[in-house]
Coordinates of C-alpha atoms in Angstrom, one line a residue:
Chain W
M1 CA 198.4 48.3 49.9
A2 CA 201.6 49.8 49.7
A3 CA 202.3 52.8 47.2
R4 CA 205.6 51.0 46.5
D5 CA 203.0 47.5 45.9
L6 CA 201.3 49.7 43.8
Y7 CA 204.1 51.0 41.7
D8 CA 205.4 47.1 41.3
A9 CA 202.6 46.5 39.9
G10 CA 201.9 48.8 37.3
M11 CA 199.2 50.1 38.1
T12 CA 199.9 53.7 38.0
A13 CA 198.2 55.2 35.6
A14 CA 200.4 58.1 33.7
G15 CA 203.2 57.3 34.6
T16 CA 205.0 57.7 31.8
T17 CA 208.0 60.2 30.4
D18 CA 207.2 61.6 27.2
G19 CA 205.9 64.1 28.7
G20 CA 202.6 64.5 27.2
A21 CA 205.2 65.2 24.1
F22 CA 203.7 63.5 21.3
P23 CA 199.4 62.8 20.7
S24 CA 198.7 59.5 22.1
F25 CA 197.6 58.7 18.3
H26 CA 197.7 60.8 15.0
L27 CA 196.1 59.5 12.4
T28 CA 197.2 61.1 8.7
N29 CA 195.1 61.2 5.4
G30 CA 194.5 57.0 6.6
Q31 CA 192.4 55.2 3.7
V32 CA 191.2 52.0 4.6
D33 CA 189.6 49.2 2.1
Y34 CA 187.7 46.5 2.3
E35 CA 187.0 44.8 -0.9
G36 CA 188.4 47.3 -2.8
E37 CA 186.9 49.8 -1.4
A38 CA 187.6 53.2 0.4
V39 CA 185.9 52.5 4.9
F40 CA 187.5 55.9 4.6
S41 CA 190.0 58.3 3.1
H42 CA 191.9 61.2 3.9
L43 CA 191.1 60.9 7.1
S44 CA 193.3 62.8 9.8
L45 CA 192.9 62.3 13.6
T46 CA 194.3 63.2 16.4
I47 CA 193.6 62.3 20.1
Q48 CA 196.3 64.0 22.3
P49 CA 197.6 63.0 25.8
G50 CA 194.8 62.8 28.5
E51 CA 191.6 63.7 26.2
F52 CA 188.4 61.6 26.8
A53 CA 187.3 61.1 23.2
A54 CA 184.2 59.5 21.4
I55 CA 183.8 58.2 18.1
L56 CA 180.5 58.2 17.2
G57 CA 178.4 56.5 14.4
E58 CA 176.0 54.0 13.7
N59 CA 177.2 50.3 12.3
G60 CA 178.8 51.5 8.3
S61 CA 180.4 55.1 8.9
G62 CA 183.9 52.9 9.9
K63 CA 183.9 54.6 13.1
T64 CA 185.4 50.3 14.0
T65 CA 188.0 50.2 11.5
L66 CA 189.6 53.7 12.1
M67 CA 190.0 52.6 15.7
K68 CA 191.2 49.3 14.2
A69 CA 193.0 51.1 11.4
L70 CA 194.8 53.6 14.7
L71 CA 196.0 50.5 17.0
G72 CA 197.5 48.4 13.8
L73 CA 195.5 45.7 13.7
T74 CA 194.0 46.9 10.4
P75 CA 196.2 47.4 7.9
L76 CA 196.3 51.2 6.3
S77 CA 196.0 51.5 2.1
S78 CA 197.4 54.8 2.1
G79 CA 198.6 57.5 4.8
S80 CA 200.0 57.0 8.2
S81 CA 199.0 56.4 11.8
Q82 CA 201.3 56.4 14.9
I83 CA 201.1 56.0 18.6
V84 CA 202.6 58.3 20.5
G85 CA 205.3 59.1 18.2
V86 CA 206.0 55.7 17.1
D87 CA 204.4 54.0 14.0
V88 CA 202.0 51.4 14.3
G89 CA 204.4 48.6 12.2
R90 CA 206.5 49.9 14.4
F91 CA 205.1 50.3 17.4
R92 CA 206.5 48.1 21.1
D93 CA 205.4 49.9 24.1
W94 CA 201.9 47.8 23.8
T95 CA 202.4 48.1 27.7
R96 CA 201.2 51.8 28.0
V97 CA 198.3 50.9 25.2
A98 CA 195.1 49.0 26.5
Y99 CA 192.4 47.8 24.2
V100 CA 188.8 46.2 25.0
P101 CA 187.1 44.3 22.5
Q102 CA 183.5 44.1 22.4
R103 CA 184.1 40.6 23.3
L104 CA 186.4 37.8 23.0
L105 CA 186.7 35.6 20.1
S106 CA 187.1 33.1 21.8
A107 CA 184.4 32.7 24.5
G108 CA 182.7 29.5 25.5
A109 CA 184.7 27.4 23.4
V110 CA 187.3 26.0 26.9
P111 CA 186.0 27.4 29.6
V112 CA 188.1 30.1 31.4
S113 CA 188.4 31.5 34.9
V114 CA 188.1 35.3 34.7
L115 CA 191.3 35.0 36.8
E116 CA 193.3 33.8 33.8
V117 CA 191.5 36.3 31.8
V118 CA 192.9 39.3 33.2
R119 CA 196.1 38.0 33.7
S120 CA 196.7 37.3 30.1
A121 CA 197.0 41.5 30.4
R122 CA 200.3 40.4 31.6
T123 CA 202.1 39.0 29.5
R124 CA 204.2 40.1 27.6
P125 CA 206.8 38.0 24.6
N126 CA 209.4 38.6 25.9
R127 CA 209.0 37.7 29.4
L128 CA 208.6 34.2 30.5
F129 CA 207.2 33.7 34.4
M130 CA 204.4 35.3 36.3
G131 CA 205.6 37.4 39.0
N132 CA 203.9 38.5 42.8
A133 CA 203.5 41.4 40.9
D134 CA 201.6 40.8 38.0
K135 CA 199.2 39.4 40.1
T136 CA 198.6 42.1 42.3
A137 CA 197.9 43.7 39.7
A138 CA 195.2 41.1 38.3
E139 CA 194.4 41.0 41.9
L140 CA 193.6 45.5 42.7
A141 CA 192.4 45.8 38.4
L142 CA 189.5 43.3 39.9
R143 CA 188.8 44.6 43.0
K144 CA 188.2 47.9 41.2
V145 CA 185.9 46.7 39.4
N146 CA 184.8 44.8 42.3
L147 CA 184.2 40.6 41.0
W148 CA 186.9 39.1 42.9
G149 CA 184.5 37.5 44.4
R150 CA 184.4 36.2 41.1
R151 CA 187.4 35.7 39.6
H152 CA 187.4 31.4 40.1
D153 CA 184.7 31.6 38.2
R154 CA 183.9 30.9 34.6
L155 CA 183.4 33.9 32.6
D156 CA 181.1 33.0 30.3
A157 CA 179.0 32.3 33.9
L158 CA 179.2 35.7 34.1
S159 CA 176.0 38.2 32.7
G160 CA 177.4 41.1 29.9
G161 CA 177.6 43.9 32.7
Q162 CA 180.3 41.8 34.4
Q163 CA 182.2 40.3 31.0
R164 CA 182.9 43.8 29.8
R165 CA 183.7 45.3 33.3
V166 CA 186.1 41.9 33.7
M167 CA 187.0 43.3 29.9
I168 CA 188.3 46.8 31.5
A169 CA 189.8 45.0 34.3
H170 CA 192.1 42.8 31.7
A171 CA 192.9 47.0 30.3
L172 CA 193.5 48.7 34.0
A173 CA 196.1 44.9 35.1
K174 CA 197.9 46.0 33.1
G175 CA 198.5 49.2 34.0
A176 CA 198.7 51.8 30.4
D177 CA 197.9 55.3 30.8
I178 CA 196.1 54.9 27.3
F179 CA 192.4 52.7 26.9
V180 CA 190.0 52.1 23.4
L181 CA 187.2 50.8 23.9
D182 CA 185.0 49.0 21.3
E183 CA 180.8 49.5 22.1
P184 CA 182.2 50.1 26.2
T185 CA 177.9 50.2 27.2
A186 CA 175.8 48.3 24.4
G187 CA 173.5 45.1 26.0
I188 CA 175.0 45.9 29.5
D189 CA 172.7 46.9 32.8
H190 CA 173.0 49.6 34.6
E191 CA 174.7 48.3 37.6
S192 CA 177.7 47.4 35.5
Q193 CA 177.3 51.3 33.7
R194 CA 177.6 53.0 36.7
Q195 CA 180.5 51.6 37.6
L196 CA 182.6 51.7 34.5
A197 CA 181.4 54.5 34.8
D198 CA 183.2 55.4 38.4
V199 CA 186.2 53.6 37.2
F200 CA 186.9 56.5 34.2
S201 CA 186.2 58.6 35.8
T202 CA 188.9 58.1 38.6
L203 CA 191.5 57.5 35.3
R204 CA 190.7 60.4 33.2
D205 CA 190.9 62.3 36.8
D206 CA 194.4 61.3 36.3
G207 CA 196.0 62.0 32.6
A208 CA 194.3 59.2 31.1
T209 CA 193.9 59.3 27.5
V210 CA 190.4 57.4 26.4
L211 CA 189.7 56.7 23.3
L212 CA 185.9 55.4 22.9
V213 CA 184.1 53.9 19.8
T214 CA 180.1 53.4 19.8
H215 CA 176.7 54.0 19.4
E216 CA 175.3 55.6 21.9
L217 CA 177.9 57.2 24.9
G218 CA 175.4 56.4 28.1
V219 CA 177.4 56.9 30.7
F220 CA 180.3 58.4 29.2
S221 CA 178.3 61.0 28.2
R222 CA 178.9 62.6 31.7
L223 CA 182.8 62.3 31.2
A224 CA 183.5 62.7 27.2
T225 CA 185.4 66.1 26.5
R226 CA 185.2 65.4 23.3
V227 CA 183.1 64.0 20.4
I228 CA 183.4 62.8 17.0
V229 CA 180.8 62.0 14.7
M230 CA 181.4 59.3 11.8
Q231 CA 178.5 60.1 8.7
R232 CA 178.6 56.5 6.0
R233 CA 176.3 59.5 3.3
G234 CA 178.6 59.7 0.6
A235 CA 182.0 59.4 1.4
R236 CA 182.1 57.8 5.4
S237 CA 183.5 61.2 6.6
V238 CA 184.5 63.0 9.8
A239 CA 180.8 65.0 10.3
Y240 CA 181.9 67.1 13.3
D241 CA 184.9 67.2 15.5
G242 CA 184.1 68.6 18.8
P243 CA 182.6 69.0 21.9
P244 CA 180.2 67.3 23.7
P245 CA 177.3 67.0 22.6
A246 CA 176.9 66.5 18.9
P247 CA 174.6 68.4 16.8
A248 CA 171.3 67.0 17.1
H249 CA 171.1 66.5 12.7
L250 CA 173.9 64.8 12.8
A251 CA 174.2 62.8 16.2
D252 CA 170.1 62.1 16.0
H253 CA 170.7 58.5 16.6
A254 CA 173.9 58.5 18.8
W255 CA 172.8 61.1 21.3
H256 CA 169.7 60.3 21.1
H257 CA 169.6 57.2 23.2
S258 CA 172.3 58.8 25.5
N259 CA 169.7 61.3 26.0
E260 CA 168.2 58.0 28.0
L261 CA 170.2 56.6 29.3
A262 CA 172.3 60.0 30.8
P263 CA 172.2 60.4 33.9
L264 CA 171.6 57.2 35.2
P265 CA 169.1 56.9 37.9
E266 CA 169.9 56.0 40.7
P267 CA 168.8 52.6 43.0
S268 CA 169.1 54.4 46.1
G269 CA 170.7 57.2 48.0
L270 CA 172.8 54.2 50.1
L271 CA 175.2 53.4 48.0
E272 CA 176.7 57.1 47.4
P273 CA 179.5 57.8 50.3
Chain S
M1 CA 199.6 -6.6 33.1
I2 CA 202.0 -7.6 34.2
E3 CA 202.4 -10.5 32.1
M4 CA 202.0 -7.8 28.8
L5 CA 205.1 -6.2 31.1
S6 CA 207.0 -9.0 30.3
Y7 CA 207.2 -7.9 26.1
D8 CA 209.9 -5.8 25.0
F9 CA 207.7 -4.6 22.8
M10 CA 204.4 -4.0 24.9
Q11 CA 206.7 -2.0 27.8
R12 CA 207.6 -0.2 24.9
A13 CA 204.6 0.5 23.0
L14 CA 203.6 1.2 27.0
L15 CA 206.0 3.9 27.4
A16 CA 205.0 5.3 23.2
A17 CA 201.4 5.5 24.9
V18 CA 202.1 7.3 27.8
V19 CA 204.0 10.0 26.3
V20 CA 201.2 9.9 23.1
G21 CA 198.4 10.6 26.8
T22 CA 199.6 13.4 27.8
I23 CA 201.9 16.0 25.0
S24 CA 198.4 15.8 22.8
P25 CA 195.4 17.1 25.1
L26 CA 198.2 19.6 25.9
I27 CA 198.3 20.8 22.0
G28 CA 194.3 20.0 22.0
V29 CA 193.2 22.5 24.4
F30 CA 195.0 24.8 22.3
L31 CA 193.5 23.7 19.5
V32 CA 189.5 24.1 20.4
Q33 CA 190.3 26.8 22.6
R34 CA 191.1 28.3 18.1
R35 CA 188.0 26.2 17.3
L36 CA 190.4 24.6 15.2
A37 CA 189.4 20.6 16.4
L38 CA 189.9 19.5 12.9
L39 CA 193.2 20.7 12.6
G40 CA 194.9 17.3 13.7
D41 CA 193.0 15.3 12.1
G42 CA 194.8 17.9 8.9
M43 CA 198.0 17.7 9.9
G44 CA 197.0 13.6 9.8
H45 CA 195.9 13.2 6.6
V46 CA 199.3 14.8 5.3
A47 CA 201.2 12.7 7.5
L48 CA 200.2 9.8 5.6
T49 CA 200.9 10.9 2.5
G50 CA 204.5 11.5 4.0
V51 CA 204.1 7.4 5.0
G52 CA 202.9 6.6 1.5
L53 CA 205.8 8.2 0.2
A54 CA 208.5 7.0 2.9
F55 CA 207.2 3.0 1.8
L56 CA 208.4 4.4 -2.6
V57 CA 211.5 6.1 -1.7
G58 CA 212.7 3.1 1.4
T59 CA 212.7 6.5 4.0
A60 CA 212.3 5.4 8.0
P61 CA 208.1 6.5 8.2
V62 CA 209.1 9.3 11.4
P63 CA 210.6 11.2 9.5
T64 CA 209.6 11.8 6.7
A65 CA 206.2 11.8 7.7
L66 CA 207.0 14.1 10.3
V67 CA 208.3 16.5 7.3
L68 CA 205.9 16.0 5.1
A69 CA 202.6 17.2 8.4
A70 CA 205.3 20.3 9.1
I71 CA 205.6 21.4 4.3
G72 CA 201.5 20.8 5.4
A73 CA 200.7 23.3 8.3
V74 CA 202.9 26.4 7.1
V75 CA 200.5 25.7 4.1
L76 CA 197.4 25.6 5.4
E77 CA 198.5 27.9 7.7
I78 CA 199.3 30.6 4.9
I79 CA 195.5 29.9 3.8
R80 CA 194.1 30.4 6.2
S81 CA 195.5 33.3 7.7
R82 CA 194.5 34.6 4.0
S83 CA 190.9 33.5 4.9
R84 CA 188.5 31.7 6.7
T85 CA 186.8 30.7 4.2
A86 CA 189.6 29.6 2.2
G87 CA 190.9 27.7 5.4
D88 CA 187.8 26.3 5.5
L89 CA 188.1 24.6 1.6
A90 CA 191.8 24.3 1.9
L91 CA 191.8 22.3 4.9
A92 CA 189.1 19.9 3.9
L93 CA 191.2 19.5 -0.1
V94 CA 194.1 18.9 1.9
F95 CA 191.9 15.5 4.0
Y96 CA 191.6 14.7 0.8
G97 CA 194.9 14.8 -1.1
G98 CA 196.4 13.4 1.9
I99 CA 194.3 10.2 2.4
A100 CA 194.5 9.9 -1.6
G101 CA 198.7 10.0 -1.6
G102 CA 199.6 7.8 1.6
V103 CA 197.3 4.7 0.0
F104 CA 198.4 6.0 -4.1
F105 CA 202.1 5.9 -2.8
T106 CA 202.1 2.5 -0.8
S107 CA 200.4 1.1 -3.7
L108 CA 202.5 2.0 -5.7
A109 CA 206.0 0.9 -3.3
S110 CA 207.0 -3.1 -3.8
G111 CA 206.7 -5.6 -0.9
K112 CA 204.1 -3.0 1.1
S113 CA 200.7 -4.1 1.4
S114 CA 198.0 -2.4 3.3
T115 CA 198.2 -4.3 6.3
A116 CA 201.9 -2.1 6.3
L117 CA 199.3 1.5 5.4
N118 CA 196.6 -0.3 8.5
Q119 CA 199.5 0.0 11.0
Y120 CA 199.3 3.5 10.5
L121 CA 196.2 4.6 10.1
F122 CA 194.9 2.2 13.3
G123 CA 198.6 2.4 15.0
S124 CA 200.3 -0.7 16.0
L125 CA 201.1 -2.8 19.4
S126 CA 204.3 -3.8 17.5
T127 CA 205.9 -1.3 15.7
V128 CA 207.0 0.7 18.8
A129 CA 211.2 0.5 17.7
T130 CA 213.7 2.0 20.2
G131 CA 214.7 3.9 17.7
D132 CA 211.9 5.6 17.5
L133 CA 210.9 5.6 21.0
V134 CA 214.2 8.5 21.4
G135 CA 212.5 10.6 18.9
L136 CA 209.5 10.3 19.9
V137 CA 210.6 11.4 24.2
I138 CA 213.0 14.6 22.9
A139 CA 209.8 15.2 20.3
A140 CA 207.4 15.2 24.0
V141 CA 210.2 17.0 25.3
A142 CA 210.6 19.7 22.4
V143 CA 206.9 20.3 22.0
I144 CA 205.6 21.0 26.3
T145 CA 209.5 23.2 26.9
T146 CA 207.8 24.9 23.5
L147 CA 204.9 25.5 25.8
G148 CA 206.1 26.5 28.7
I149 CA 207.5 29.3 27.1
F150 CA 204.9 30.7 23.9
G151 CA 202.2 28.7 26.0
R152 CA 200.6 32.0 27.8
Q153 CA 200.9 34.0 24.7
I154 CA 198.9 30.8 22.4
F155 CA 197.0 31.7 24.8
L156 CA 195.7 35.3 24.7
L157 CA 196.0 34.6 20.9
A158 CA 193.3 31.7 21.3
L159 CA 191.5 34.7 23.9
D160 CA 191.2 36.8 20.9
P161 CA 193.6 37.6 18.6
D162 CA 193.4 41.2 18.5
L163 CA 194.0 41.5 22.3
A164 CA 197.1 39.3 21.7
H165 CA 198.0 42.4 19.2
T166 CA 198.0 45.1 22.1
Q167 CA 199.9 43.1 23.5
G168 CA 202.4 42.6 21.4
I169 CA 202.5 39.4 20.5
R170 CA 202.8 38.4 16.2
T171 CA 199.9 36.7 16.3
S172 CA 201.5 35.4 12.9
R173 CA 203.9 33.5 14.1
V174 CA 202.6 32.5 17.3
S175 CA 199.3 30.7 14.8
M176 CA 202.8 29.2 13.0
L177 CA 203.4 28.2 16.0
L178 CA 201.3 26.0 17.5
T179 CA 200.0 24.6 13.8
V180 CA 203.4 23.0 13.6
L181 CA 202.7 21.5 17.5
A182 CA 200.1 20.2 16.2
A183 CA 202.0 18.7 13.1
V184 CA 205.3 17.3 15.5
T185 CA 201.7 15.2 17.7
V186 CA 200.5 13.8 15.3
V187 CA 203.5 12.4 14.1
V188 CA 204.3 11.1 17.4
G189 CA 200.9 9.8 18.3
M190 CA 200.9 7.6 14.5
R191 CA 202.2 4.6 15.5
T192 CA 200.3 4.0 18.6
V193 CA 197.3 5.5 17.9
G194 CA 197.5 6.5 14.4
L195 CA 197.4 8.9 11.9
L196 CA 193.5 8.1 10.8
L197 CA 192.3 8.9 15.6
I198 CA 195.7 10.9 16.5
S199 CA 193.0 14.4 17.1
A200 CA 190.3 12.8 18.3
I201 CA 193.5 12.2 21.6
M202 CA 193.6 15.2 21.1
I203 CA 190.1 17.0 21.5
V204 CA 188.3 14.1 23.0
P205 CA 190.3 14.2 26.6
I206 CA 190.1 18.2 26.4
A207 CA 185.9 18.0 25.4
A208 CA 185.5 15.4 28.4
A209 CA 187.4 17.5 31.1
Q210 CA 185.4 20.9 29.9
Q211 CA 182.4 19.2 31.4
L212 CA 183.5 20.0 34.5
S213 CA 186.6 22.4 35.0
R214 CA 185.7 26.1 35.1
S215 CA 189.3 27.0 33.7
F216 CA 191.2 26.5 31.0
R217 CA 194.4 25.6 33.4
A218 CA 192.2 23.4 35.2
T219 CA 190.7 21.6 31.9
A220 CA 194.3 21.3 30.0
L221 CA 195.1 19.2 33.9
L222 CA 192.5 16.7 33.5
G223 CA 192.5 16.3 30.0
V224 CA 196.1 15.2 30.1
V225 CA 194.8 12.6 33.5
L226 CA 192.3 11.4 30.6
G227 CA 193.8 11.4 27.7
L228 CA 197.0 9.2 29.4
A229 CA 194.7 6.8 31.5
S230 CA 192.6 6.3 28.4
C231 CA 195.4 5.6 25.7
V232 CA 196.8 2.9 29.0
A233 CA 193.4 1.4 29.2
G234 CA 193.5 1.2 26.0
L235 CA 197.2 0.1 26.0
T236 CA 196.2 -2.9 28.2
V237 CA 193.2 -3.4 25.9
S238 CA 194.1 -4.0 22.4
F239 CA 196.5 -6.4 23.6
N240 CA 194.2 -8.3 25.7
L241 CA 191.1 -8.8 23.0
D242 CA 194.4 -8.2 19.8
V243 CA 192.5 -5.0 18.1
P244 CA 194.6 -2.5 17.1
P245 CA 195.3 0.2 20.1
G246 CA 194.1 3.6 18.5
P247 CA 190.7 2.6 17.7
T248 CA 190.1 1.1 21.7
I249 CA 191.8 4.1 22.7
V250 CA 189.2 6.3 21.6
F251 CA 186.2 4.3 22.8
I252 CA 187.5 4.4 26.0
A253 CA 188.2 8.5 26.0
L254 CA 184.5 9.0 23.9
G255 CA 183.3 6.4 27.2
L256 CA 185.3 9.0 29.9
F257 CA 183.2 11.8 27.9
A258 CA 179.7 10.1 27.8
M259 CA 180.9 9.8 31.9
C260 CA 182.2 13.3 32.4
A261 CA 179.3 14.8 30.6
A262 CA 176.7 13.0 32.4
L263 CA 178.6 14.1 35.9
G264 CA 179.0 18.1 34.3
L265 CA 174.9 17.6 33.9
I266 CA 174.6 16.5 37.8
V267 CA 176.9 19.3 39.3
R268 CA 176.1 22.0 37.3
R269 CA 172.0 21.1 38.0
T270 CA 173.1 21.4 41.7
W271 CA 175.3 24.1 41.9
H272 CA 171.7 26.5 40.5
R273 CA 169.9 24.5 42.9
R274 CA 172.4 25.8 45.8
E275 CA 173.3 29.5 44.0
R276 CA 168.4 29.8 44.1
V277 CA 169.0 29.1 47.9
S278 CA 171.3 31.2 48.3
E279 CA 169.9 34.3 46.3
T280 CA 166.1 33.1 47.7
A281 CA 168.4 33.6 51.1
T282 CA 169.9 36.8 50.6
A283 CA 166.4 38.4 48.9
G284 CA 164.6 37.3 52.5
S285 CA 167.7 38.4 54.3

């Protein structure tokens, strides 16, 4: 694959032009209400370009709501949120931001092939046709997660871990430099976790910004440069924000599990180069 | 078949059936993926009130039904976007109100018997006028063109609305667009299949196709083939047995579904067996 093709296919992560002047995400005094009650309030958070940040917390700590607010999927009832310096409501440069949901909402309703899912990453409102660059990007992304051979299979015929890798391929195919992942390691096998870690350590080295929301870091504990722990005691708030590992008493639940998973047992030395 | 085609009204009915059989599954595949399989029914019921109103005030039934269905589509979409449970309830209310309105207004209208209403409920071979046909073809071309432009966005929306949002897609607008397309399709099909059963020709061919397909595209294309086959065969049987075309078309579509389901079962079993064999072979090597 020539470098030119890679460029056309939008596969060069962090190949962007703002020079890192703006933070990737910038939340100021944010509040989100759900059924009249604040999920969190007066929350400020800044994610700088190139950070590999993990938001940890138990169910109900508001971590998923925080992630959705940062992406503009959940409206703020007060405060403001910006993506690379643009108010989230007016943000249009979505090719830079890739969101990886835990699973697709409609998985299994109508058969959808792996390739169709990954190619849909190249759909944009102002573009009518899918070109060769789009197809190349989808192929490269699927090869990176080692699922090119399964491209014609139904998505729901794949294992949970493989489906998560398809969603990662979707994000890669987009050509983004900011990645937001919802529970990337929950319930997936070690082989898939190992492959995800490989992909994301490359992305980190290329300068991509990664924000993941999880209750257990798993393989990502080796990669994270910053940990944000949210807790639900009293007003939900940030209990810790700093380099990993989080203090044991705060992230007992979260950290306990991730220590079990990482470092991963390698099946054999043969797979390593 | 040849004898059937010697009648002008049958030529028109057949052309209308081809149009319906083609566009209905194309919209249906998106509705099934969005888990809105019953939306077409709701649209059909609203359109029925439109037909009743047209009888009462003496306007043309097709445009009146189209306007009512489009308004119903927009209202349903707004309620649905507010809350999931409210959407479900709203759909139910629309079902009841639509039927009641249709029968009520038709009964009020002088000189319109239940036979007239029946033609719209279950389709009719003889009611497709030349003017209607032009409208049907224009509507069908509009639906297909719109799908050509917005199909990828609707696909992404149906896959996952949050994912669609993070690709810059205006999810509420695209969702509204799909609902309006469904309303247009319902009205296109009301002469041939009838308003009570039009939704079936959107959904059943897709349900049948997905027994055999592994991709969205293949499901849509096979759905169109099955939809066309059901409509053309149903019309032929309807002509020969002198029964309304709607129920005949739907029976044939259901028959095709049963065949596809059985075939799918056999095919999947063979795949599994082959996979197991290849796994054993790999493990042994």
